Every structure is written in C-alpha cells, then in structure tokens.
Tab-separated table of C-alpha atoms in Angstrom:
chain	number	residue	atom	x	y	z
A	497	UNK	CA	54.077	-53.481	-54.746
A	498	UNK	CA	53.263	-54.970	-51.221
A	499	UNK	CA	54.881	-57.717	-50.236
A	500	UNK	CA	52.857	-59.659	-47.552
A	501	UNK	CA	55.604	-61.550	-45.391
A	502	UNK	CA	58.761	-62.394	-46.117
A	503	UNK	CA	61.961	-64.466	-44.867
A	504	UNK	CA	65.416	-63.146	-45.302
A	505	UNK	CA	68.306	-65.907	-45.502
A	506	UNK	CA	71.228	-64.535	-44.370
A	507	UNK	CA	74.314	-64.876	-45.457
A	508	UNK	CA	75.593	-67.391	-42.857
A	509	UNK	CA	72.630	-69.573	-42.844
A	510	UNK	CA	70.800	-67.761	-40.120
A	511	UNK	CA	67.350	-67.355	-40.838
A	512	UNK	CA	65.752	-64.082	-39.266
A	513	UNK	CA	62.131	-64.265	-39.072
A	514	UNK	CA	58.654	-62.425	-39.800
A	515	UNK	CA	58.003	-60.591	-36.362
A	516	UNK	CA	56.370	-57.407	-35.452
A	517	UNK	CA	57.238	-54.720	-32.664
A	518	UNK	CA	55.590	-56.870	-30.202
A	519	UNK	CA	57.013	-59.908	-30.707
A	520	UNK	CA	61.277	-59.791	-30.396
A	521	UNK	CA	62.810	-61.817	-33.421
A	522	UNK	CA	66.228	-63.782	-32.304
A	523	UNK	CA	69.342	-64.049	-34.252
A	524	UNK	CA	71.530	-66.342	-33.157
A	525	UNK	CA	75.244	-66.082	-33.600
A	526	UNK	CA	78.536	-68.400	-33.759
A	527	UNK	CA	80.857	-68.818	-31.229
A	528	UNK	CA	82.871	-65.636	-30.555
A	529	UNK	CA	86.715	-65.626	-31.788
A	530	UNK	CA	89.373	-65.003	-30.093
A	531	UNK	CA	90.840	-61.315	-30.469
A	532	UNK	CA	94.044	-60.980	-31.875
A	533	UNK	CA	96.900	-59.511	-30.379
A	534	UNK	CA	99.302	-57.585	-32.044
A	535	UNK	CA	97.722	-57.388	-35.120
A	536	UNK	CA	96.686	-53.863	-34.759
A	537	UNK	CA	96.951	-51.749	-38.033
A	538	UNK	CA	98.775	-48.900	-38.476
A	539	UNK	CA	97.287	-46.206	-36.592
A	540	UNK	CA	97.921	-41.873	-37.421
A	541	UNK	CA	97.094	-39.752	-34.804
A	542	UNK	CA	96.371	-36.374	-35.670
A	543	UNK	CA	95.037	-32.777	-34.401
A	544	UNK	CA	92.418	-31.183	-36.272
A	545	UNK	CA	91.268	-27.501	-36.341
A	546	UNK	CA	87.637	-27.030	-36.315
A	547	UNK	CA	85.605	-23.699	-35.726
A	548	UNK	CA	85.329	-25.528	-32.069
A	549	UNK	CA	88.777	-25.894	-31.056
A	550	UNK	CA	91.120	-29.164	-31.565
A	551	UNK	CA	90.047	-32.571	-32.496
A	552	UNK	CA	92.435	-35.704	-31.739
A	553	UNK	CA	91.875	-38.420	-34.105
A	554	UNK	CA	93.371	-41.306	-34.634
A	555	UNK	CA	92.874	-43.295	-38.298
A	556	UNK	CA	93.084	-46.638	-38.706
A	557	UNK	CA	94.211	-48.001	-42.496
A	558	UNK	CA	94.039	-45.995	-45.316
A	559	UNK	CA	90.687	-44.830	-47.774
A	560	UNK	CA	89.077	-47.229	-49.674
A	561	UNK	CA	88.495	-46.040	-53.191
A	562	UNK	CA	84.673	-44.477	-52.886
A	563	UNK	CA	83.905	-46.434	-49.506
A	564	UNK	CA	82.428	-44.329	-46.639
A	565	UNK	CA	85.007	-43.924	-43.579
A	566	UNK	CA	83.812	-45.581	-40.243
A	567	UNK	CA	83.576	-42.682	-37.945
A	568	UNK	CA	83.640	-43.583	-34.098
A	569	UNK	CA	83.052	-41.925	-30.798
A	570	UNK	CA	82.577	-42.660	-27.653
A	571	UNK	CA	80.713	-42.476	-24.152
A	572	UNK	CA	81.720	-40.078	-21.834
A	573	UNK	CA	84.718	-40.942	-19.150
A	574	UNK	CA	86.234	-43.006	-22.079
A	575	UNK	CA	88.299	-42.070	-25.065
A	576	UNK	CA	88.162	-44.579	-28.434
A	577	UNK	CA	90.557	-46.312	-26.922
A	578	UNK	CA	88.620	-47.475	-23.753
A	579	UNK	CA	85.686	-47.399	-25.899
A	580	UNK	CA	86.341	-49.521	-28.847
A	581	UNK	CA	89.808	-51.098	-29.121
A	582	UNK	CA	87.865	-54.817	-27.692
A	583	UNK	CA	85.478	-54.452	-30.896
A	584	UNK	CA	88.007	-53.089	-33.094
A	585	UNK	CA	90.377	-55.891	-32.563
A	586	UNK	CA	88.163	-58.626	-32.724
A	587	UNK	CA	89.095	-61.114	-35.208
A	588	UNK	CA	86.038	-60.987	-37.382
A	589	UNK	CA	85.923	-57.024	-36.966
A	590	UNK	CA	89.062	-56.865	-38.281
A	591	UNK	CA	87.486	-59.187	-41.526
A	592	UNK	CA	85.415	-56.278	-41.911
A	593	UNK	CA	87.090	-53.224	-41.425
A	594	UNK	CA	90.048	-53.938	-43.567
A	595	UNK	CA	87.551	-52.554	-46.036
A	596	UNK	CA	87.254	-49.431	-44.891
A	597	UNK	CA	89.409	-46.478	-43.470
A	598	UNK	CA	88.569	-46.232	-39.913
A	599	UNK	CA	88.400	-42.653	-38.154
A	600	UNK	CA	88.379	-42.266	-34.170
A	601	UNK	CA	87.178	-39.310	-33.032
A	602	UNK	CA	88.157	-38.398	-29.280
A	603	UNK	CA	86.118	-35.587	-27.484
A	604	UNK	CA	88.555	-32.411	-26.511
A	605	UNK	CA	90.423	-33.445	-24.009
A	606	UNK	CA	89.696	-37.003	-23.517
A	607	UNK	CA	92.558	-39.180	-25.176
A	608	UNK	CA	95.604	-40.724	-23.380
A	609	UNK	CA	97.642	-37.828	-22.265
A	610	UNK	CA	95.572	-34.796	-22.525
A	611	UNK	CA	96.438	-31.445	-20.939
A	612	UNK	CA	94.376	-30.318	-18.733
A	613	UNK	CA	92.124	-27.347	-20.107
A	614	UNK	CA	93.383	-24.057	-18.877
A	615	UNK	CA	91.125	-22.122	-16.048
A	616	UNK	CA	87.551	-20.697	-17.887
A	617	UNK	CA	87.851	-22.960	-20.665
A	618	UNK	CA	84.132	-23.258	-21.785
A	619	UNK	CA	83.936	-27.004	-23.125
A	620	UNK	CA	81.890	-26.910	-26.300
A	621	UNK	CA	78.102	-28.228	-25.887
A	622	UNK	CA	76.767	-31.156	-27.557
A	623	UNK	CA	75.342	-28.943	-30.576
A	624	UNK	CA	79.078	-27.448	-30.826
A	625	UNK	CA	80.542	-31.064	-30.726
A	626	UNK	CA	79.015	-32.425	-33.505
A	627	UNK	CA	79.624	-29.255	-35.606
A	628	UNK	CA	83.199	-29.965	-35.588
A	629	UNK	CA	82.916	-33.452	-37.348
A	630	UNK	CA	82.620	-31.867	-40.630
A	631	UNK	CA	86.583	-30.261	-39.803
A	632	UNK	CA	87.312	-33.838	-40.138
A	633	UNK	CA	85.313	-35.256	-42.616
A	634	UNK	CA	86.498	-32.199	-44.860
A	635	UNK	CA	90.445	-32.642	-43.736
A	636	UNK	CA	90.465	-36.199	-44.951
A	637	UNK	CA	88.848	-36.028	-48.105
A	638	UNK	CA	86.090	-38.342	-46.518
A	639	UNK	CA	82.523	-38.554	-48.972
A	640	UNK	CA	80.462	-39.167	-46.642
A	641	UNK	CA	80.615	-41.760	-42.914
A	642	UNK	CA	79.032	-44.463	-41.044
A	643	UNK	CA	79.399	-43.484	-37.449
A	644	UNK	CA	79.574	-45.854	-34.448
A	645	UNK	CA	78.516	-44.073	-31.366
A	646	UNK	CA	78.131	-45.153	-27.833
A	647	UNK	CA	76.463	-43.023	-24.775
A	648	UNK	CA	77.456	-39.487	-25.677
A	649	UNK	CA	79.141	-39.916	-29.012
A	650	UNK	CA	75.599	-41.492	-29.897
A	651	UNK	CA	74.122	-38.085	-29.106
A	652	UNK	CA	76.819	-36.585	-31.430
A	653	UNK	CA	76.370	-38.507	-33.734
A	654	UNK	CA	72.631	-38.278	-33.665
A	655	UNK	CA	73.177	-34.484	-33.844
A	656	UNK	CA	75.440	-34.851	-36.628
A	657	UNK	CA	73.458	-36.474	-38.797
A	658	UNK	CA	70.514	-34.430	-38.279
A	659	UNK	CA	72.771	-31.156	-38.822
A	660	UNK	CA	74.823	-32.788	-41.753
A	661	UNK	CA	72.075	-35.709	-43.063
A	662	UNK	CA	74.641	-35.667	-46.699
A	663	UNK	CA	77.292	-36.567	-44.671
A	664	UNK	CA	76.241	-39.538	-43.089
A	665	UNK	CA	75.454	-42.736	-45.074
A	666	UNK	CA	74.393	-45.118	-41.801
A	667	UNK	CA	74.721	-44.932	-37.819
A	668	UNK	CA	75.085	-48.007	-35.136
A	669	UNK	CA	73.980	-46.180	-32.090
A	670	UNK	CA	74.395	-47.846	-28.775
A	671	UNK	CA	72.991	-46.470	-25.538
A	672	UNK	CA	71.736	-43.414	-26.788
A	673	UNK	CA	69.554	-41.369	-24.809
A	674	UNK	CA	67.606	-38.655	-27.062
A	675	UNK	CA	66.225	-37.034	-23.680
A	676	UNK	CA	67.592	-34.349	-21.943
A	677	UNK	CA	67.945	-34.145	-18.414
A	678	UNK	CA	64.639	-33.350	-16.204
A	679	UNK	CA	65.195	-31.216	-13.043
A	680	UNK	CA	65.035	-34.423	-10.821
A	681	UNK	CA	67.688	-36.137	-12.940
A	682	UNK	CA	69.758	-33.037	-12.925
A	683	UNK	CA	69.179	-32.691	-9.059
A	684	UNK	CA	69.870	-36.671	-8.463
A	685	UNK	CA	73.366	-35.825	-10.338
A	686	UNK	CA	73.980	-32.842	-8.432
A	687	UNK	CA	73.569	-34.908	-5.390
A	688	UNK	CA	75.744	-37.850	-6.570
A	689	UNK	CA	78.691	-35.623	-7.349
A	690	UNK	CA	78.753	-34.571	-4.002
A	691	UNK	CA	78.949	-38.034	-2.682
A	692	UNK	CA	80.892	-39.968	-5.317
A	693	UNK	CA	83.954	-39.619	-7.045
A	694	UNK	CA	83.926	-38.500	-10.497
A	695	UNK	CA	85.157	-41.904	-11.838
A	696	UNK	CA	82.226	-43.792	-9.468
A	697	UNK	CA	79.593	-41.396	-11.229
A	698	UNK	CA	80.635	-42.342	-14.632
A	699	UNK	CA	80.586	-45.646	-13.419
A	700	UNK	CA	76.949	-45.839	-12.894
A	701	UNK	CA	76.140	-43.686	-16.146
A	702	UNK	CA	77.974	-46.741	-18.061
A	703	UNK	CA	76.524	-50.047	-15.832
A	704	UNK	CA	73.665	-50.393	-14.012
A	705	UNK	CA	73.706	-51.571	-10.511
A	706	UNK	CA	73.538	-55.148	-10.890
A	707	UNK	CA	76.528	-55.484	-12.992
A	708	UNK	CA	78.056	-53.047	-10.912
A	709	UNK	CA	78.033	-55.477	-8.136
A	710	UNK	CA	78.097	-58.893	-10.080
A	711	UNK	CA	80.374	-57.994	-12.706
A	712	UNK	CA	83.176	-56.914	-10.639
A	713	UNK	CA	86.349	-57.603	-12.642
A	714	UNK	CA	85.476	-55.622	-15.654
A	715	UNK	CA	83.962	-52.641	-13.484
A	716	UNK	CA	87.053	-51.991	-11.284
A	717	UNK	CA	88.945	-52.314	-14.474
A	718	UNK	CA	86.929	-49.697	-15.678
A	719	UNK	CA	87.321	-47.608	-12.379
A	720	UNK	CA	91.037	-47.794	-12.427
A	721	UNK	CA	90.907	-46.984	-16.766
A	722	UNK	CA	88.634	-43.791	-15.904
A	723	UNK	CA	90.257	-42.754	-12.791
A	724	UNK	CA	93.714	-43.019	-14.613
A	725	UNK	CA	93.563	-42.695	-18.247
A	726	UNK	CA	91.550	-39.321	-18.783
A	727	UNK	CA	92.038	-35.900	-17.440
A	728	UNK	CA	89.811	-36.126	-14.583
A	729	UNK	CA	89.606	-31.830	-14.882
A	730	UNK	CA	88.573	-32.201	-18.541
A	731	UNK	CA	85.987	-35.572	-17.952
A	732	UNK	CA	84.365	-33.463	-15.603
A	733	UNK	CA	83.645	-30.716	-18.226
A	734	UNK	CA	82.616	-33.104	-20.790
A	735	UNK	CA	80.250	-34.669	-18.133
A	736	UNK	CA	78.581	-31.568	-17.155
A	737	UNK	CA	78.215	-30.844	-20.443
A	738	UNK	CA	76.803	-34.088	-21.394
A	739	UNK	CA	74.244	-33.932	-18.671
A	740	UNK	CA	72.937	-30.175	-19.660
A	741	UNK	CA	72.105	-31.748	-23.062
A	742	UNK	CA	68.736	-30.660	-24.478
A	743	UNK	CA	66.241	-33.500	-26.278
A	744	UNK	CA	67.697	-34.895	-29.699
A	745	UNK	CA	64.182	-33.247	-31.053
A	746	UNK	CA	63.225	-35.893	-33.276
A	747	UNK	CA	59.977	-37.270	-33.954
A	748	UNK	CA	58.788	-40.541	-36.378
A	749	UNK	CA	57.653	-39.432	-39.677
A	750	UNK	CA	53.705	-38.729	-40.014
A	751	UNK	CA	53.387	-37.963	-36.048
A	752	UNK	CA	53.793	-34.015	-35.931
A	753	UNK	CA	53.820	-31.730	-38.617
A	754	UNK	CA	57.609	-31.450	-40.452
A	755	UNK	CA	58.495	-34.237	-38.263
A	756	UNK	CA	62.706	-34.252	-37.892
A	757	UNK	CA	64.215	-37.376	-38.154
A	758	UNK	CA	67.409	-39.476	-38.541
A	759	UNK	CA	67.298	-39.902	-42.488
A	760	UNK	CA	70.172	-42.486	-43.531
A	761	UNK	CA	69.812	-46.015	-42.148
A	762	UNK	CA	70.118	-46.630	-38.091
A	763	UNK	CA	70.810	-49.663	-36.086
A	764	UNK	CA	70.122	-48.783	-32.510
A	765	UNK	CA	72.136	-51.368	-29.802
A	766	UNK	CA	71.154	-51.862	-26.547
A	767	UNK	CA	72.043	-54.672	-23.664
A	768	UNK	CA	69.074	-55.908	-21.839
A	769	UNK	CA	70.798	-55.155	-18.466
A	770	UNK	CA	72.240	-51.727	-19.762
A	771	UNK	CA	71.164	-48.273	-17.669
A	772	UNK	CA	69.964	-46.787	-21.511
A	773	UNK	CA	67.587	-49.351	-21.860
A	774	UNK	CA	64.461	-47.032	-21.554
A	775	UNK	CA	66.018	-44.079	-23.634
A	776	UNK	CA	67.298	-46.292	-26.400
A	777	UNK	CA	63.716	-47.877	-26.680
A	778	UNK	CA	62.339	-44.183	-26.931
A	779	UNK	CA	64.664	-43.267	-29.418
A	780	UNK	CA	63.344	-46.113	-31.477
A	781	UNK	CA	59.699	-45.139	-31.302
A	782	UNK	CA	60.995	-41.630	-32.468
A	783	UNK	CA	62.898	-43.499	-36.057
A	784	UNK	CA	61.490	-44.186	-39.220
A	785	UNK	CA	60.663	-47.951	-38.417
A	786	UNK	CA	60.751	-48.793	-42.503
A	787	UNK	CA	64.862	-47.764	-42.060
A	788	UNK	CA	65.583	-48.489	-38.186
A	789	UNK	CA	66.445	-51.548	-36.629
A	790	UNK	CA	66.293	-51.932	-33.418
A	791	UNK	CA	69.053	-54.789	-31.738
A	792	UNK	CA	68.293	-55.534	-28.257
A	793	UNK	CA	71.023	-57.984	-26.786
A	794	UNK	CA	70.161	-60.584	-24.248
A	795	UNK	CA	72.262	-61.268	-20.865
A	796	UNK	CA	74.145	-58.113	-22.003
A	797	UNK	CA	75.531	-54.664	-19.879
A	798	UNK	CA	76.505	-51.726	-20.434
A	799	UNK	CA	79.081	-52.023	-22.726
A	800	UNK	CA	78.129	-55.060	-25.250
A	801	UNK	CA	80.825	-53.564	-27.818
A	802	UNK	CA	83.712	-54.800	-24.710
A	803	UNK	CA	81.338	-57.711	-23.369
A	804	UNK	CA	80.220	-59.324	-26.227
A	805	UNK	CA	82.178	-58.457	-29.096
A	806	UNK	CA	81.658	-60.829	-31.413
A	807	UNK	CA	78.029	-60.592	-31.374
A	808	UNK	CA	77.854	-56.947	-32.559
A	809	UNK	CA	80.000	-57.644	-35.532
A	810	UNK	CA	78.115	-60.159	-36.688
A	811	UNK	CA	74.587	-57.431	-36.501
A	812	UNK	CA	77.410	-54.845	-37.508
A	813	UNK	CA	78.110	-57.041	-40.895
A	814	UNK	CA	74.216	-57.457	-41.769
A	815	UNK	CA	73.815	-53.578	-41.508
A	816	UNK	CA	76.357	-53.246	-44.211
A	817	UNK	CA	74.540	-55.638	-45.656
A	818	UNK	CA	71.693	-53.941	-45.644
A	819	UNK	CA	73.063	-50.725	-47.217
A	820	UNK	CA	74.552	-52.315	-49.928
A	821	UNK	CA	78.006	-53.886	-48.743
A	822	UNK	CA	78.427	-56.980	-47.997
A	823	UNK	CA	81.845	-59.145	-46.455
A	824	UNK	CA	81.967	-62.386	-47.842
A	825	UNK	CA	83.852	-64.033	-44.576
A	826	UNK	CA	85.021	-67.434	-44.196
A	827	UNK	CA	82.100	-69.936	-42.841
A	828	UNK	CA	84.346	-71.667	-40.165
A	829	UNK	CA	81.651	-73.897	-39.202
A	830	UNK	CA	81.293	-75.180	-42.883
A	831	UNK	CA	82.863	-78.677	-43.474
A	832	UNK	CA	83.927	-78.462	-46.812
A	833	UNK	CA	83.012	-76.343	-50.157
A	834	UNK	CA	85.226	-73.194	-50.898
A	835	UNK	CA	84.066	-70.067	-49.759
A	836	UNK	CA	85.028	-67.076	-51.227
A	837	UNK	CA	88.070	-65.192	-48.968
A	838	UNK	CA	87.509	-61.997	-47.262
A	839	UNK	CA	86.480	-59.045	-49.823
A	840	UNK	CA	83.610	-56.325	-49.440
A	841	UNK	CA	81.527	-55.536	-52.697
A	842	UNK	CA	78.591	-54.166	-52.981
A	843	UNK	CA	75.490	-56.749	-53.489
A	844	UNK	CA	72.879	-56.429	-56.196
A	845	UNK	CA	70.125	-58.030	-54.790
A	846	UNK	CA	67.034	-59.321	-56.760
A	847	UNK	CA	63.442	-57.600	-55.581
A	848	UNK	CA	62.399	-60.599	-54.412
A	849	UNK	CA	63.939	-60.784	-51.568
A	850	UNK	CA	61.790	-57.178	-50.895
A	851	UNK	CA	65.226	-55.304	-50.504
A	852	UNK	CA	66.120	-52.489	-52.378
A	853	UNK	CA	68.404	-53.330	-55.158
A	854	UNK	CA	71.831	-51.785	-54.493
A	855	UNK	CA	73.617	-50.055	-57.163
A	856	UNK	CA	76.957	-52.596	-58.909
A	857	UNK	CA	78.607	-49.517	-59.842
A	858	UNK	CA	81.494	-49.115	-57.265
A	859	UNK	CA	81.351	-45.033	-57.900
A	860	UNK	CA	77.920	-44.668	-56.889
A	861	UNK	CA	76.275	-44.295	-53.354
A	862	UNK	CA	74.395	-47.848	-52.831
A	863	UNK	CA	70.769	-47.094	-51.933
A	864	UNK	CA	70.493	-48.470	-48.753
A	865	UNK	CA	67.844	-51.174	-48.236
A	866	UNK	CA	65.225	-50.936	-45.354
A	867	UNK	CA	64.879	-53.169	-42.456
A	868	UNK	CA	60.954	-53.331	-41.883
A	869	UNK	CA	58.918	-55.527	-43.120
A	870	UNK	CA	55.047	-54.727	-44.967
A	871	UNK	CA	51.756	-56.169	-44.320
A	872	UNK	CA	48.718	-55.012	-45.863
A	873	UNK	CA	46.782	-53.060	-42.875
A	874	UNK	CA	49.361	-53.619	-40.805
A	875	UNK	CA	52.002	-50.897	-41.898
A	876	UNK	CA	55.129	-50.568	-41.219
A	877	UNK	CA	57.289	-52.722	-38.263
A	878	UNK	CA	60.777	-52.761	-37.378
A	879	UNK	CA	62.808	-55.326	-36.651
A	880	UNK	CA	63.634	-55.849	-33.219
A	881	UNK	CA	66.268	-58.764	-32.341
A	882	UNK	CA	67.103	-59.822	-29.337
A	883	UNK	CA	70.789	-61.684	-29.360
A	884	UNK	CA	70.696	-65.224	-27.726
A	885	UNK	CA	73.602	-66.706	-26.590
C-alpha cells in the first residue's frame, strides 16, 4: 500500500518533516554534552592475520549477545584514534555504544607506533584493503557489522560491503568520494607533493581552504597529530594508494542494466564546508534513495565527527533507529516524568508509521526500515537533512 505523506515523531520530540530531494528537511538537535574524560572503556589491541598482511585493531567492550559489532575506519593521515576518539567519547555516544562491541580498524601501518614498512613493501590497494575485513569479522566471531567510515575508510567500507553485502547490516559514511582520480586531479597531486609537505597535503584532503585559514587551532593541531603520530614513510603509501583508487562502480537501481549498489541501509554525512561535498552528493545520486539518507550538516568542516560531535550521535541514534534498534536515553531537557534509563532493544513499530516493522525476537536480524518517503507519481525521495545549530 502507498502511503501519500507522512510525519515521523521522533523519539525526542523532534519532528522531521515531508520534504523531497529539492527541498533540505532540518533536524534540529539539543545542546551538545560535554565529553567525558577518563571514562574510556576497556580497550584490546590486537594483530590480525589476513590474506593481506597484519591488521591492528583495537576493541572497545565486549559482544553483545546477537548485536552487530560497530566497525570503524578512518581517513587517510589519521589512525582511529585521531579519527574517532572525540565521537567515541562523547557522553551521549557512549549512551549508545555501551550496547554494542566496538571494533577499530587501523590501515597497515597507521596506528601510534608503527614500524616503518621495510624497502619494496607494496601497500595493499583499496580492493585488497577491504578484503581483509572479513580476517576480522571471522577472528571475533562477529555476525555481521555496521561500519563507520570517514574519507578513505568510507571507500573501504563502501568496497566492503559491495564485496561482502552479508556481512554488513548498515554503513554511516562520511566524506566519501566514489570517484577515482582523473588525470588532472592526479597531476594537481603530483604537483602538490612536490611543493608541500606530506602532512600539509593531507591537510587539504581533510579541510577545505577556508577552514584551513579560519579554523586555525584545530588545523595546526591536526598538522602537529599527522606530522607526529603516523609513520610519515607508511602515510605516504597509504596516500598514494588512496589517490590511484578506481570509481566505487555503483549505480542507483533501475538506471543501467544489473545496476551494483550498496544493499544494507546507508547514512551518508557530509559538512557543508567539507572538501567531499561534491563526491558525497554523487555518491548519493548513485544509492537506492528508498534505503539512503543523505545528512548534510550546516556551518560544518571537514571533520563533523571531531567538530560537532554531538550532532552526529544524535543522526547516528535515529539510524539505529531506523534498522530496528533503538536507545531509550535520558530526555535531559524534560522537567519531570520518568524516562526509561539507558537500554537498546529492538522496536516493533506499527505500519502506520510507514516503517517496516522490525522483528521482537532478539535472535533474529531486524529488517531494517527505509528512510524515503512515497507519493503517488512522485516515486521515491530521500531524505536529505541539513543540521541547524
């Protein structure tokens, strides 16, 4: 059945409404929290043989009865820890991931206190990268994952999922870029190596020149991190490898015959003033709108995950939502009335809300629920929303 229009309550009182891809919805979000400090939990690092070489991964709690693992990985001239310990230690991330075991995933030769690679080491290429996820989904007993890429590890993941589609139950993919590099953007990078330093060139990969100049604390933070942190031998192999990527070779459903596409549920993240702007936007005309939602944040960089933290959790906790999980977090804004303390379930939800009903039974896969919206001749629209301070 068709459903001609419809509003969504969410679960904090926020009301998200009808819109189509030409007209941006807003979502509007409480006052960030404070992250806490020292409240880290335990964290395993380990090395893990794949057909690729080692993995170093690092995993945060412990499984979850049936729950998917949250698989990260980051941009390239970072490592998770550059990449994600802001989100990852915000207070209402933590509310969430509690829930799950979380998995960081550092490319070869990119966490704190790599050696370098020995002379003719032949970095593995973005194909090779991905293959070696299933080494660790396999050597932790993980069912399946819901990935949280940035820049490069967006790509991997990406490639993962198309690869290994049974593996992956839902991706948050910020910055992507499903293009490969042209000759002119390959020459432009050839030409920039040769005038800047490696950190300077990752640099403008991850901002964009305004914030470069305007936003000058966190970039010479991120100069000094780069410059520092990671093998500068080994960055520069991941780089090069990064930028000889080949198109994600994906296409919307119903465009080209046998049209490849991301299959489990995507949110795609971009800032408004982020350099990925354009590619992320292509990558969501290349989704299935009727499972894609598309999260465009306003008076945001390059990195909203370290900028704007708390914003991204709260999209982060609808798309679990969405797929059939659902945190039922304190309301601190609520005056009075108990509300329940922090637990994830899964959500049966009634059809009419026009949302797939999620399965009840904690030992099944929940059916994950779409974000689009129908309209009789109009077809199928995604939801774009752009994040308002």
């Amino acid at each position: 059945m068709k459903v001609l229009g419809h509003k969504i309550e969410l679960l904090t009182g926020l009301l998200l409404h009808d819109g189509t891809m030409a007209g941006l919805q807003e979502l509007r979000f409480p006052e960030e929290k404070p992250l806490l400090r020292g409240q880290d939990a335990t964290e395993l690092e380990h090395d893990i043989e794949t057909p690729y070489g080692l993995l170093h991964v690092v995993i945060r709690g412990s499984p979850k009865g049936n729950r998917p693992a949250i698989l990260t990985y980051h941009d390239v001239g970072l490592n998770h820890k550059l990449c994600f310990n802001t989100f990852f230690n915000f207070e209402d991330m933590q509310e969430i991931t509690k829930h799950f075991v979380v998995c960081h995933v550092d490319a070869p030769g990119q966490q704190v206190g790599a050696s370098q690679f020995p002379q003719g080491y032949q970095f593995p290429s973005m194909e090779q990268l991905a293959a070696m996820l299933p080494s660790v989904v396999q050597h932790f007993g993980f069912k399946y994952v819901i990935g949280i890429g940035v820049g490069a590890g967006a790509y991997v993941l990406a490639k993962f999922a198309l690869i290994f589609p049974d593996l992956v139950e839902g991706l948050v993919l910020i910055n992507i870029d499903p293009n490969g590099k042209g000759w002119i953007d390959w020459a432009a990078t050839k030409l920039s190596s040769l005038t800047s330093t490696l950190p300077d060139t990752v640099l403008s990969h991850l901002f964009r020149q305004e914030e470069l100049v305007s936003n000058t604390e966190l970039v010479q933070s991120y100069r000094q991190q780069i410059g520092n942190v990671v093998n500068q031998a080994n960055l520069q192999l991941f780089w090069n490898m990064y930028n000889s990527r080949r198109d994600l070779d994906i296409n919307r459903p119903g465009t080209v015959p046998n049209a490849k596409t991301l299959r489990c549920p995507v949110m795609l993240v971009v800032g408004d003033n982020a350099p990925a702007e354009e590619g992320v936007v292509e990558c969501n005309s290349k989704l299935d709108p009727t499972t894609t939602t598309f999260l465009k944040m306003a008076d945001s960089g390059g990195l909203p995950q370290v900028t704007q933290p708390g914003k991204l959790t709260e999209a982060f906790k609808y798309f679990l939502q969405g797929m059939g999980y659902i945190a039922y977090l304190k309301d601190r804004r609520l005056s009075g009335g108990a509300v329940p303390s922090a637990s994830m379930t899964r959500l049966a939800r009634s059809r009419t809300s026009s949302l797939t009903s999620a399965s009840s039974v904690d030992g099944s896969r929940p059916q994950a629920c779409t974000h689009s919206e129908s309209s009789e001749g109009l077809g199928q629209v995604n939801h774009t929303m752009e994040v308002s301070c």
